[in-house]
Each structure stands twice: as structure tokens, then as C-alpha cells.
Amino acid sequence: MKKLFITALIPFCAYAVTAQTKRKPVKKATVKTAVAPVKMTSLTDSASYAFGLSMATGLKSNGVTTLNYDLLIKGLKDVYQGQTPLLSQENSQKAIGNLFKGITQAKYATQIAEGNTFLANNKKTPGIQTTSSGLQYQVITPGAGQKPTATDNVQVNYKGTLLNGKQFDSSYDKKEPLSISLDHVIPGWTEGVQLMSPGAKYKFFIPANLAYGERGAGQDIPPYSTLIFEIELIKINAK
């Protein structure tokens, strides 16, 4: 009986092994296509490749991680072959500008969010006034007399800080007031100082678009920084 049972199992096991063997996927051999090495046989060849390296290195270092290489080559060919460009010079500059603007915004997303949050909360503070442009200010000391125009030259004392309290400039530290024309300063200053009369001291909270925007200013003012200025208008200089 035991022998019969074992004998009966042999065909079943053989079938199971055969079935599993049939279901096992067959691996296809991977055929690698050999890439022919690029040959540079002339100075033009070498320089052309060098131009590509230089262009890509510069773009990558400025945050451009990928491009449509077919359209990049088409742009080069259209110029050299005298073809009508797909974009005007104006639209080309806009496209490049918008690309870098998007890269910068992504890089400084935290800075932008902090500025927006600060201004949204600050405008609820008693004594803070907000203009239609988004400029916020607080009157510390009111002045008296005529207010300057956007082209007037004024004498002021000031102190500028970032939202974290870091001071980046101060005429008080230099112990010398600044004389400057209001059409030669950031928009937040141009608008804000026109609200003041001589003798006044205001505190301004300037959104990035009314300050140094996406470029920032040197190492002390990063791109998209919301700035805080205390400004004292000493006098309007004679024209």
C-alpha cells in the first residue's frame, strides 16, 4: 500500500515541476548598442564642443537643471542658417527671465513665505498703516510742514534691518546723515518718505517687491527680503 502511494505521487510531482518550468519567464538577452565615440578633427569641432561645455556649466551653476536639448540646438541652427526665429527677441528675453525668476523663487520659497506671513500679521498691529502698494508704516514722531515729492533731494537718518533683526545699514553708525534724491532709491523709500514732513520719524515695513526684489543687494540682503527701515526726515534740500 505504501509502495502504491509513492508510485502514484511520481506522475503528479513530475507534472508540478513541468508546470512550474513552463510558467517561468524566459529572460531576454540585453543587447547593448555601442555608442560611437565623438571625434573632433578640426579646431571648429573642438571649439563647438567647448562652447557647449561652457554654456552648460554656466547655466547649471545658475540653477538650470535641464533643458529641451532639441529646441536648444534648433535655436542655434536657426541663427546660423538664417531661419526665422520661433520667438522674437523680446519674447526670448521674457522666457529666459521667467525661467530664472522661477528658479530663484523656488530657491527662496522659505524667505518669501516668511515675508508674506510677517506682513499679513503685522498689518493687524495697532498703529500700522498700509498703502495701496502694500507698504506698511508706523508713525513714531510726526513732522510738520511741506512733504517732499518723488524727485526731491532729502536729508535723512536711517537704520535698516532684516526680519530676523540683523542690521545691514545705518547712517547713525556712520554719524552722518544721508542726502539723496527720492528717485534714486528703492520704491518703498520713494513712496514712504513722501508721506513724511521734516522732523518726522517713521518705521517702514517694505515688501520685497518694493525693495530689492528677486536680486537682493550684495551679501547682506538676500533675494526676496522684506525690509524694516526707521527713517528720520531731517529736511528737504534746496533744489
GROMACS .gro file of N, CA and C in nm, residues 11 22 41 57 86 107 132 147 151 167-168 170 175 179-180 184 192-193 199 202 204 219 224 226:
model
   72
   11PRO      N    1   0.401   1.067  -1.094
   11PRO     CA    2   0.350   1.145  -1.209
   11PRO      C    3   0.304   1.284  -1.168
   22LYS      N    4   0.726   2.561  -1.708
   22LYS     CA    5   0.660   2.629  -1.820
   22LYS      C    6   0.623   2.772  -1.785
   41THR      N    7   3.795   6.656  -3.526
   41THR     CA    8   3.903   6.654  -3.625
   41THR      C    9   3.949   6.792  -3.668
   57THR      N   10   2.785   7.463  -1.826
   57THR     CA   11   2.843   7.486  -1.693
   57THR      C   12   2.786   7.613  -1.631
   86LEU      N   13   1.157   8.126  -3.385
   86LEU     CA   14   1.023   8.095  -3.335
   86LEU      C   15   0.978   8.197  -3.232
  107LYS      N   16   1.413   7.862  -0.491
  107LYS     CA   17   1.528   7.860  -0.400
  107LYS      C   18   1.500   7.937  -0.272
  132SER      N   19  -0.185  10.137  -0.067
  132SER     CA   20  -0.239  10.051  -0.173
  132SER      C   21  -0.132   9.963  -0.236
  147LYS      N   22   0.568  11.830   0.251
  147LYS     CA   23   0.618  11.695   0.225
  147LYS      C   24   0.697  11.695   0.094
  151THR      N   25   1.084  11.352  -0.674
  151THR     CA   26   1.213  11.391  -0.734
  151THR      C   27   1.294  11.482  -0.643
  167GLN      N   28   2.099   9.401   1.133
  167GLN     CA   29   2.114   9.533   1.073
  167GLN      C   30   2.211   9.525   0.955
  168PHE      N   31   2.170   9.585   0.842
  168PHE     CA   32   2.258   9.585   0.726
  168PHE      C   33   2.309   9.724   0.688
  170SER      N   34   2.318  10.169   0.843
  170SER     CA   35   2.272  10.270   0.939
  170SER      C   36   2.354  10.398   0.923
  175LYS      N   37   2.745  10.816   1.172
  175LYS     CA   38   2.745  10.951   1.232
  175LYS      C   39   2.739  11.061   1.125
  179SER      N   40   2.215  11.241   0.223
  179SER     CA   41   2.142  11.327   0.131
  179SER      C   42   2.127  11.252  -0.001
  180ILE      N   43   2.004  11.237  -0.047
  180ILE     CA   44   1.980  11.157  -0.168
  180ILE      C   45   1.849  11.199  -0.233
  184HIS      N   46   1.617  10.799  -0.672
  184HIS     CA   47   1.736  10.716  -0.682
  184HIS      C   48   1.741  10.611  -0.571
  192GLY      N   49   0.745  10.602   0.072
  192GLY     CA   50   0.734  10.626   0.215
  192GLY      C   51   0.778  10.764   0.259
  193VAL      N   52   0.891  10.811   0.210
  193VAL     CA   53   0.942  10.940   0.255
  193VAL      C   54   0.851  11.054   0.210
  199GLY      N   55   1.129  11.659   1.034
  199GLY     CA   56   1.116  11.635   1.177
  199GLY      C   57   1.047  11.505   1.210
  202TYR      N   58   0.953  10.778   1.096
  202TYR     CA   59   0.860  10.669   1.066
  202TYR      C   60   0.935  10.536   1.066
  204PHE      N   61   0.916  10.185   0.859
  204PHE     CA   62   0.858  10.128   0.738
  204PHE      C   63   0.885   9.978   0.730
  219GLN      N   64   2.576   9.085  -0.019
  219GLN     CA   65   2.573   8.968   0.070
  219GLN      C   66   2.481   8.989   0.190
  224TYR      N   67   1.436   8.851  -0.231
  224TYR     CA   68   1.300   8.842  -0.175
  224TYR      C   69   1.295   8.874  -0.026
  226THR      N   70   1.197   9.098   0.288
  226THR     CA   71   1.115   9.205   0.341
  226THR      C   72   1.204   9.286   0.435
   0.00000   0.00000   0.00000
